Each structure stands twice: as structure tokens, then as C-alpha cells.
mmCIF file of C-alpha atoms and ligand atoms in Angstrom:
data_model
loop_
_atom_site.group_PDB
_atom_site.id
_atom_site.type_symbol
_atom_site.label_atom_id
_atom_site.label_comp_id
_atom_site.label_asym_id
_atom_site.label_seq_id
_atom_site.Cartn_x
_atom_site.Cartn_y
_atom_site.Cartn_z
ATOM 1 C CA UNK A 13 -38.570 -12.168 7.593
ATOM 2 C CA UNK A 14 -36.386 -9.859 9.713
ATOM 3 C CA UNK A 15 -38.209 -6.923 11.300
ATOM 4 C CA UNK A 16 -36.736 -3.421 11.161
ATOM 5 C CA UNK A 17 -35.720 -3.663 14.839
ATOM 6 C CA UNK A 18 -34.072 -7.072 14.503
ATOM 7 C CA UNK A 19 -32.027 -5.763 11.561
ATOM 8 C CA UNK A 20 -30.448 -3.181 13.851
ATOM 9 C CA UNK A 21 -29.388 -5.822 16.394
ATOM 10 C CA UNK A 22 -25.724 -6.901 16.303
ATOM 11 C CA UNK A 23 -25.257 -9.967 14.140
ATOM 12 C CA UNK A 24 -23.672 -12.947 15.824
ATOM 13 C CA UNK A 25 -20.719 -12.871 13.471
ATOM 14 C CA UNK A 26 -17.118 -12.474 14.683
ATOM 15 C CA UNK A 27 -15.737 -9.105 13.663
ATOM 16 C CA UNK A 28 -19.159 -7.659 12.765
ATOM 17 C CA UNK A 29 -19.597 -4.149 14.132
ATOM 18 C CA UNK A 30 -22.922 -2.376 13.583
ATOM 19 C CA UNK A 31 -22.064 1.139 12.538
ATOM 20 C CA UNK A 32 -23.253 4.268 10.851
ATOM 21 C CA UNK A 33 -19.872 4.805 9.309
ATOM 22 C CA UNK A 34 -19.475 6.152 5.802
ATOM 23 C CA UNK A 35 -18.187 3.584 3.313
ATOM 24 C CA UNK A 36 -15.421 5.030 1.202
ATOM 25 C CA UNK A 37 -14.237 3.319 -1.947
ATOM 26 C CA UNK A 38 -10.559 3.801 -2.748
ATOM 27 C CA UNK A 39 -8.390 2.196 -5.423
ATOM 28 C CA UNK A 40 -4.754 1.161 -5.521
ATOM 29 C CA UNK A 41 -3.356 1.720 -8.999
ATOM 30 C CA UNK A 42 0.076 1.450 -10.625
ATOM 31 C CA UNK A 43 2.098 -0.516 -13.145
ATOM 32 C CA UNK A 44 2.765 -4.213 -13.395
ATOM 33 C CA UNK A 45 4.264 -5.679 -10.227
ATOM 34 C CA UNK A 46 4.572 -2.457 -8.211
ATOM 35 C CA UNK A 47 2.900 -4.069 -5.174
ATOM 36 C CA UNK A 48 -0.841 -3.314 -5.487
ATOM 37 C CA UNK A 49 -2.033 -6.795 -4.514
ATOM 38 C CA UNK A 50 0.557 -6.922 -1.731
ATOM 39 C CA UNK A 51 -0.731 -3.651 -0.265
ATOM 40 C CA UNK A 52 -4.406 -4.632 -0.387
ATOM 41 C CA UNK A 53 -3.622 -7.949 1.307
ATOM 42 C CA UNK A 54 -1.437 -6.319 3.960
ATOM 43 C CA UNK A 55 -4.037 -3.771 5.143
ATOM 44 C CA UNK A 56 -7.260 -5.760 4.894
ATOM 45 C CA UNK A 57 -8.960 -6.619 8.191
ATOM 46 C CA UNK A 58 -10.871 -9.421 6.466
ATOM 47 C CA UNK A 59 -9.458 -12.142 4.259
ATOM 48 C CA UNK A 60 -8.764 -10.106 1.135
ATOM 49 C CA UNK A 61 -10.073 -11.271 -2.232
ATOM 50 C CA UNK A 62 -7.868 -11.602 -5.285
ATOM 51 C CA UNK A 63 -8.140 -12.550 -8.931
ATOM 52 C CA UNK A 64 -4.613 -13.826 -9.512
ATOM 53 C CA UNK A 65 -3.679 -15.877 -12.533
ATOM 54 C CA UNK A 66 -0.393 -17.642 -13.034
ATOM 55 C CA UNK A 67 2.040 -15.880 -15.353
ATOM 56 C CA UNK A 68 2.784 -18.111 -18.306
ATOM 57 C CA UNK A 69 5.505 -18.308 -20.937
ATOM 58 C CA UNK A 70 3.119 -16.597 -23.360
ATOM 59 C CA UNK A 71 3.361 -13.294 -21.444
ATOM 60 C CA UNK A 72 7.081 -13.573 -20.645
ATOM 61 C CA UNK A 73 8.099 -10.916 -23.196
ATOM 62 C CA UNK A 74 5.430 -8.479 -21.941
ATOM 63 C CA UNK A 75 5.296 -9.049 -18.197
ATOM 64 C CA UNK A 76 8.930 -8.412 -17.315
ATOM 65 C CA UNK A 77 9.929 -10.049 -14.062
ATOM 66 C CA UNK A 78 13.469 -8.615 -13.921
ATOM 67 C CA UNK A 79 12.632 -6.584 -10.809
ATOM 68 C CA UNK A 80 10.272 -9.051 -9.116
ATOM 69 C CA UNK A 81 11.707 -12.492 -9.951
ATOM 70 C CA UNK A 82 9.697 -14.148 -7.177
ATOM 71 C CA UNK A 83 6.403 -13.026 -8.721
ATOM 72 C CA UNK A 84 4.434 -15.923 -10.214
ATOM 73 C CA UNK A 85 0.939 -14.450 -10.658
ATOM 74 C CA UNK A 86 -0.753 -11.292 -11.911
ATOM 75 C CA UNK A 87 -4.087 -9.629 -11.173
ATOM 76 C CA UNK A 88 -6.545 -10.006 -14.040
ATOM 77 C CA UNK A 89 -9.585 -8.223 -12.590
ATOM 78 C CA UNK A 90 -9.266 -6.723 -9.108
ATOM 79 C CA UNK A 91 -8.177 -7.127 -5.510
ATOM 80 C CA UNK A 92 -10.567 -6.319 -2.693
ATOM 81 C CA UNK A 93 -9.975 -5.580 0.969
ATOM 82 C CA UNK A 94 -11.694 -3.711 3.783
ATOM 83 C CA UNK A 95 -10.231 -1.473 6.454
ATOM 84 C CA UNK A 96 -11.931 0.254 9.386
ATOM 85 C CA UNK A 97 -9.863 3.357 10.027
ATOM 86 C CA UNK A 98 -10.768 3.630 13.713
ATOM 87 C CA UNK A 99 -12.522 0.538 15.158
ATOM 88 C CA UNK A 100 -13.288 2.486 18.386
ATOM 89 C CA UNK A 101 -15.220 5.158 16.507
ATOM 90 C CA UNK A 102 -18.451 3.876 14.882
ATOM 91 C CA UNK A 103 -18.579 7.003 12.702
ATOM 92 C CA UNK A 104 -15.044 6.631 11.314
ATOM 93 C CA UNK A 105 -14.857 5.796 7.603
ATOM 94 C CA UNK A 106 -14.679 2.174 6.495
ATOM 95 C CA UNK A 107 -12.529 1.814 3.432
ATOM 96 C CA UNK A 108 -13.433 -0.523 0.627
ATOM 97 C CA UNK A 109 -10.139 -0.947 -1.137
ATOM 98 C CA UNK A 110 -9.870 -2.163 -4.722
ATOM 99 C CA UNK A 111 -6.592 -3.053 -6.409
ATOM 100 C CA UNK A 112 -6.510 -2.605 -10.184
ATOM 101 C CA UNK A 113 -4.770 -4.809 -12.730
ATOM 102 C CA UNK A 114 -1.360 -3.490 -13.801
ATOM 103 C CA UNK A 115 -1.213 -4.162 -17.521
ATOM 104 C CA UNK A 116 -2.681 -2.251 -20.437
ATOM 105 C CA UNK A 117 -4.351 -5.391 -21.745
ATOM 106 C CA UNK A 118 -6.670 -5.377 -18.730
ATOM 107 C CA UNK A 119 -7.681 -1.733 -19.208
ATOM 108 C CA UNK A 120 -11.248 -2.689 -20.073
ATOM 109 C CA UNK A 121 -11.933 -3.482 -16.435
ATOM 110 C CA UNK A 122 -10.436 -0.167 -15.288
ATOM 111 C CA UNK A 123 -13.680 1.827 -15.528
ATOM 112 C CA UNK A 124 -15.584 -0.819 -13.597
ATOM 113 C CA UNK A 125 -13.006 -1.058 -10.835
ATOM 114 C CA UNK A 126 -12.639 2.714 -10.473
ATOM 115 C CA UNK A 127 -16.388 3.476 -10.694
ATOM 116 C CA UNK A 128 -17.476 5.359 -7.556
ATOM 117 C CA UNK A 129 -13.979 5.593 -6.082
ATOM 118 C CA UNK A 130 -13.276 8.711 -4.030
ATOM 119 C CA UNK A 131 -9.513 8.545 -4.342
ATOM 120 C CA UNK A 132 -6.555 6.561 -5.645
ATOM 121 C CA UNK A 133 -3.207 5.514 -4.254
ATOM 122 C CA UNK A 134 -0.841 5.418 -7.218
ATOM 123 C CA UNK A 135 2.030 3.044 -6.434
ATOM 124 C CA UNK A 136 5.440 3.587 -7.975
ATOM 125 C CA UNK A 137 8.595 1.474 -8.070
ATOM 126 C CA UNK A 138 11.595 3.813 -8.344
ATOM 127 C CA UNK A 139 13.557 1.222 -10.311
ATOM 128 C CA UNK A 140 11.036 1.734 -13.139
ATOM 129 C CA UNK A 141 8.686 4.652 -12.476
ATOM 130 C CA UNK A 142 7.649 4.601 -16.145
ATOM 131 C CA UNK A 143 5.765 1.339 -15.436
ATOM 132 C CA UNK A 144 3.146 3.424 -13.602
ATOM 133 C CA UNK A 145 2.788 6.237 -16.171
ATOM 134 C CA UNK A 146 -0.145 4.617 -17.940
ATOM 135 C CA UNK A 147 -1.982 4.084 -14.647
ATOM 136 C CA UNK A 148 -1.223 7.689 -13.708
ATOM 137 C CA UNK A 149 -2.832 8.851 -16.957
ATOM 138 C CA UNK A 150 -5.914 6.756 -16.234
ATOM 139 C CA UNK A 151 -6.185 8.109 -12.694
ATOM 140 C CA UNK A 152 -5.818 11.689 -13.932
ATOM 141 C CA UNK A 153 -8.410 11.147 -16.656
ATOM 142 C CA UNK A 154 -10.861 9.719 -14.115
ATOM 143 C CA UNK A 155 -10.582 13.026 -12.213
ATOM 144 C CA UNK A 156 -10.382 11.519 -8.732
ATOM 145 C CA UNK A 157 -7.916 12.917 -6.200
ATOM 146 C CA UNK A 158 -4.796 10.799 -5.842
ATOM 147 C CA UNK A 159 -1.612 10.428 -3.863
ATOM 148 C CA UNK A 160 1.595 9.105 -5.406
ATOM 149 C CA UNK A 161 3.103 6.501 -3.083
ATOM 150 C CA UNK A 162 6.618 5.221 -3.737
ATOM 151 C CA UNK A 163 6.711 1.561 -2.710
ATOM 152 C CA UNK A 164 10.172 1.459 -1.164
ATOM 153 C CA UNK A 165 11.728 -1.706 -2.578
ATOM 154 C CA UNK A 166 15.102 -2.153 -0.832
ATOM 155 C CA UNK A 167 16.957 -2.369 -4.153
ATOM 156 C CA UNK A 168 15.461 0.870 -5.504
ATOM 157 C CA UNK A 169 17.746 3.856 -6.185
ATOM 158 C CA UNK A 170 17.471 6.981 -4.066
ATOM 159 C CA UNK A 171 15.681 9.755 -5.911
ATOM 160 C CA UNK A 172 15.036 13.138 -4.324
ATOM 161 C CA UNK A 173 11.317 13.843 -3.977
ATOM 162 C CA UNK A 174 11.747 17.166 -5.776
ATOM 163 C CA UNK A 175 13.415 15.392 -8.742
ATOM 164 C CA UNK A 176 10.667 12.785 -8.827
ATOM 165 C CA UNK A 177 7.959 15.436 -8.690
ATOM 166 C CA UNK A 178 9.585 17.163 -11.651
ATOM 167 C CA UNK A 179 9.943 13.894 -13.557
ATOM 168 C CA UNK A 180 6.271 13.044 -12.986
ATOM 169 C CA UNK A 181 5.232 16.635 -13.631
ATOM 170 C CA UNK A 182 3.264 16.399 -10.424
ATOM 171 C CA UNK A 183 1.019 19.294 -9.459
ATOM 172 C CA UNK A 184 1.856 20.829 -6.085
ATOM 173 C CA UNK A 185 -1.577 19.827 -4.754
ATOM 174 C CA UNK A 186 -0.778 16.120 -5.238
ATOM 175 C CA UNK A 187 1.021 14.560 -2.272
ATOM 176 C CA UNK A 188 4.094 12.377 -2.801
ATOM 177 C CA UNK A 189 4.697 9.867 -0.018
ATOM 178 C CA UNK A 190 6.702 6.699 0.657
ATOM 179 C CA UNK A 191 5.432 3.355 1.893
ATOM 180 C CA UNK A 192 6.315 -0.298 2.201
ATOM 181 C CA UNK A 193 3.447 -2.316 0.706
ATOM 182 C CA UNK A 194 4.458 -5.384 2.697
ATOM 183 C CA UNK A 195 4.171 -3.561 5.996
ATOM 184 C CA UNK A 196 0.558 -3.111 7.230
ATOM 185 C CA UNK A 197 1.395 -0.086 9.417
ATOM 186 C CA UNK A 198 3.155 1.703 6.601
ATOM 187 C CA UNK A 199 0.386 0.832 4.127
ATOM 188 C CA UNK A 200 -2.389 1.962 6.500
ATOM 189 C CA UNK A 201 -0.481 5.191 7.042
ATOM 190 C CA UNK A 202 -0.412 5.719 3.269
ATOM 191 C CA UNK A 203 -4.192 5.172 3.083
ATOM 192 C CA UNK A 204 -4.786 7.618 5.938
ATOM 193 C CA UNK A 205 -2.803 10.234 4.017
ATOM 194 C CA UNK A 206 -4.928 9.481 0.953
ATOM 195 C CA UNK A 207 -8.162 9.864 2.952
ATOM 196 C CA UNK A 208 -6.913 13.205 4.337
ATOM 197 C CA UNK A 209 -6.068 14.354 0.826
ATOM 198 C CA UNK A 210 -9.488 13.271 -0.464
ATOM 199 C CA UNK A 211 -11.229 15.142 2.369
ATOM 200 C CA UNK A 212 -9.162 18.293 1.779
ATOM 201 C CA UNK A 213 -9.850 18.160 -1.953
ATOM 202 C CA UNK A 214 -13.599 17.669 -1.559
ATOM 203 C CA UNK A 215 -13.977 20.380 1.092
ATOM 204 C CA UNK A 216 -11.951 22.780 -1.078
ATOM 205 C CA UNK A 217 -14.158 21.995 -4.081
ATOM 206 C CA UNK A 218 -17.337 22.483 -2.014
ATOM 207 C CA UNK A 219 -16.061 25.872 -0.781
ATOM 208 C CA UNK A 220 -15.531 27.064 -4.375
HETATM 209 N N1 LIG B 30 11.026 -6.116 -1.585
HETATM 210 C C1 LIG B 30 9.739 -5.821 -1.722
HETATM 211 N N2 LIG B 30 9.005 -6.628 -2.500
HETATM 212 C C2 LIG B 30 7.706 -6.323 -2.644
HETATM 213 C C3 LIG B 30 7.109 -5.208 -2.041
HETATM 214 N N3 LIG B 30 5.817 -5.147 -2.413
HETATM 215 C C4 LIG B 30 5.624 -6.202 -3.231
HETATM 216 N N4 LIG B 30 6.761 -6.906 -3.352
HETATM 217 C C5 LIG B 30 6.947 -8.097 -4.153
HETATM 218 O O1 LIG B 30 6.846 -7.653 -5.496
HETATM 219 C C6 LIG B 30 6.037 -8.548 -6.238
HETATM 220 C C7 LIG B 30 4.870 -7.806 -6.852
HETATM 221 O O2 LIG B 30 3.787 -7.748 -5.996
HETATM 222 P P1 LIG B 30 2.233 -7.686 -6.421
HETATM 223 O O3 LIG B 30 1.610 -7.231 -5.159
HETATM 224 O O4 LIG B 30 1.759 -8.924 -7.050
HETATM 225 O O5 LIG B 30 2.234 -6.539 -7.526
HETATM 226 P P2 LIG B 30 0.966 -5.993 -8.319
HETATM 227 O O6 LIG B 30 1.213 -4.532 -8.487
HETATM 228 O O7 LIG B 30 -0.298 -6.390 -7.698
HETATM 229 O O8 LIG B 30 1.159 -6.747 -9.696
HETATM 230 P P3 LIG B 30 0.100 -6.933 -10.904
HETATM 231 O O9 LIG B 30 -1.247 -7.125 -10.353
HETATM 232 O O10 LIG B 30 0.607 -8.135 -11.627
HETATM 233 O O11 LIG B 30 0.239 -5.678 -11.725
HETATM 234 C C8 LIG B 30 5.647 -9.686 -5.295
HETATM 235 O O12 LIG B 30 6.508 -10.747 -5.525
HETATM 236 C C9 LIG B 30 5.851 -9.093 -3.918
HETATM 237 O O13 LIG B 30 6.262 -10.045 -2.965
HETATM 238 C C10 LIG B 30 7.919 -4.390 -1.204
HETATM 239 O O14 LIG B 30 7.455 -3.408 -0.617
HETATM 240 N N5 LIG B 30 9.224 -4.736 -1.068
HETATM 241 MG MG1 LIG B 31 -1.922 -7.351 -8.486
#
């Protein structure tokens, strides 16, 4: 059996860093095909985990692929990835990132996936923002701080942030940002903005 002292020794595992860092659970939410799985996979420092199932003819009338014709699978439970915000700083937060399923029929797993999350990145595709409305409702009902992140698909129309904020009826305390889910730098930047928003929200609530 491992003694207390041997447990604190570095494990001989590539990539393992002993640390006192806080673990922060965050979720990536949004409608069907907005890029949740893509974002989790692009930022994860470990091989990300996914629960993808092939889209079949049975769901063709529900899971519309008009905007993502190359998409062949959908998430049925969750995505999981991990990201160390600052590998040089052993006290920097380590993010445990969970991607949610996009369709209403998988809502039963929502509570489980979101349980314990400190914040949510709500992804939006400007070609069909309404696809993320249901997820936005769920995030708001869960009461966790969130950031709306427009996943900038090249074919998406230009919409002024102020117009989008009005359309989403977004409170002024909720940040609206842009990202490219396929680009790790852009996606990490979006998560950093979410972490900052979470920290601001929690310290404001504590001060009240
Ligand atoms: N052009 C472009 N395509 C993207 C981007 N992000 C994702 N895609 C593509 O859009 C499709 C949807 O990506 P997913 O990551 O599976 O979307 P999802 O939100 O996880 O979908 P569900 O789990 O089924 O709700 C995939 O074919 C991606 O390659 C992006 O930023 N730009
Ligand atoms: Mg997915």
C-alpha cells in the first residue's frame, strides 16, 4: 500500500504534474451542431473523451444538417477534456471541461453533466442562433454564470454584437465573445474569458 509520503512523489507518467491547483468544472453548451465537441477536442491537453453516435436516417428530419453537411455523428451523453490554464504555475486552475449533448431528447443527462459546474460557455452559430435558445434556458435555470460565445463559422452572416445582445435579451453582466471552435488558441482564449467572468461573479456575490 502507498504511504502518505510516496503518494506525494511525482508519478512516473508522461504529462503528470503534481499540483495543488483548484479543479474547476466548466461546461460547453449550445444547440445541435454548434461546435461543442469540436471545442472540447481542440483545447484538451489529454486525449479528449467523446460519446459520439452516428446520425441515422431516423433522425434526419430532426437533426438538420443543412449548415454542417460534413457532420456524421452527434453527442449522446457528454464530451470530456482537461486543460491546465498555466502549466508553469502549480496553483493555476485546471479545467475539467464537459460538452453537453445538443438536442432536447438528451435533456435527461443535462443535470448530471452540469452538476457541480462553475460556469458555462454557451456556443452560438449566427446562421441559426435559435438552435441554442433551449440550451440558454437550461443554463439560465441552472443559475451558473455563463458567457455567450459566437462560434465564427465562415459562412455566418455578420450581426452587430449590440443587435445580438438585444435579440438574446442578454443581461449587461453576461459577456458576449467570438471564437473559432476549431482553433485551440481561440478556444482557450474563450475559456479564459469564462474563468475571469466566473471569478468576477463569485467575488461579487461573496462581497454582497
Ligand atoms: N467551419 C467551421 N466548422 C466547424 C466549426 N466548429 C465545428 N465545425 C464543424 O461543424 C460540425 C459540428 O461540430 P460538433 O463539434 O460535432 O458540434 P456539436 O455542437 O458537438 O454537435 P452535437 O453534439 O451533435 O450537438 C462539425 O462537422 C465540425 O467540423 C467552426 O468553427 N468552423
Ligand atoms: Mg457534440
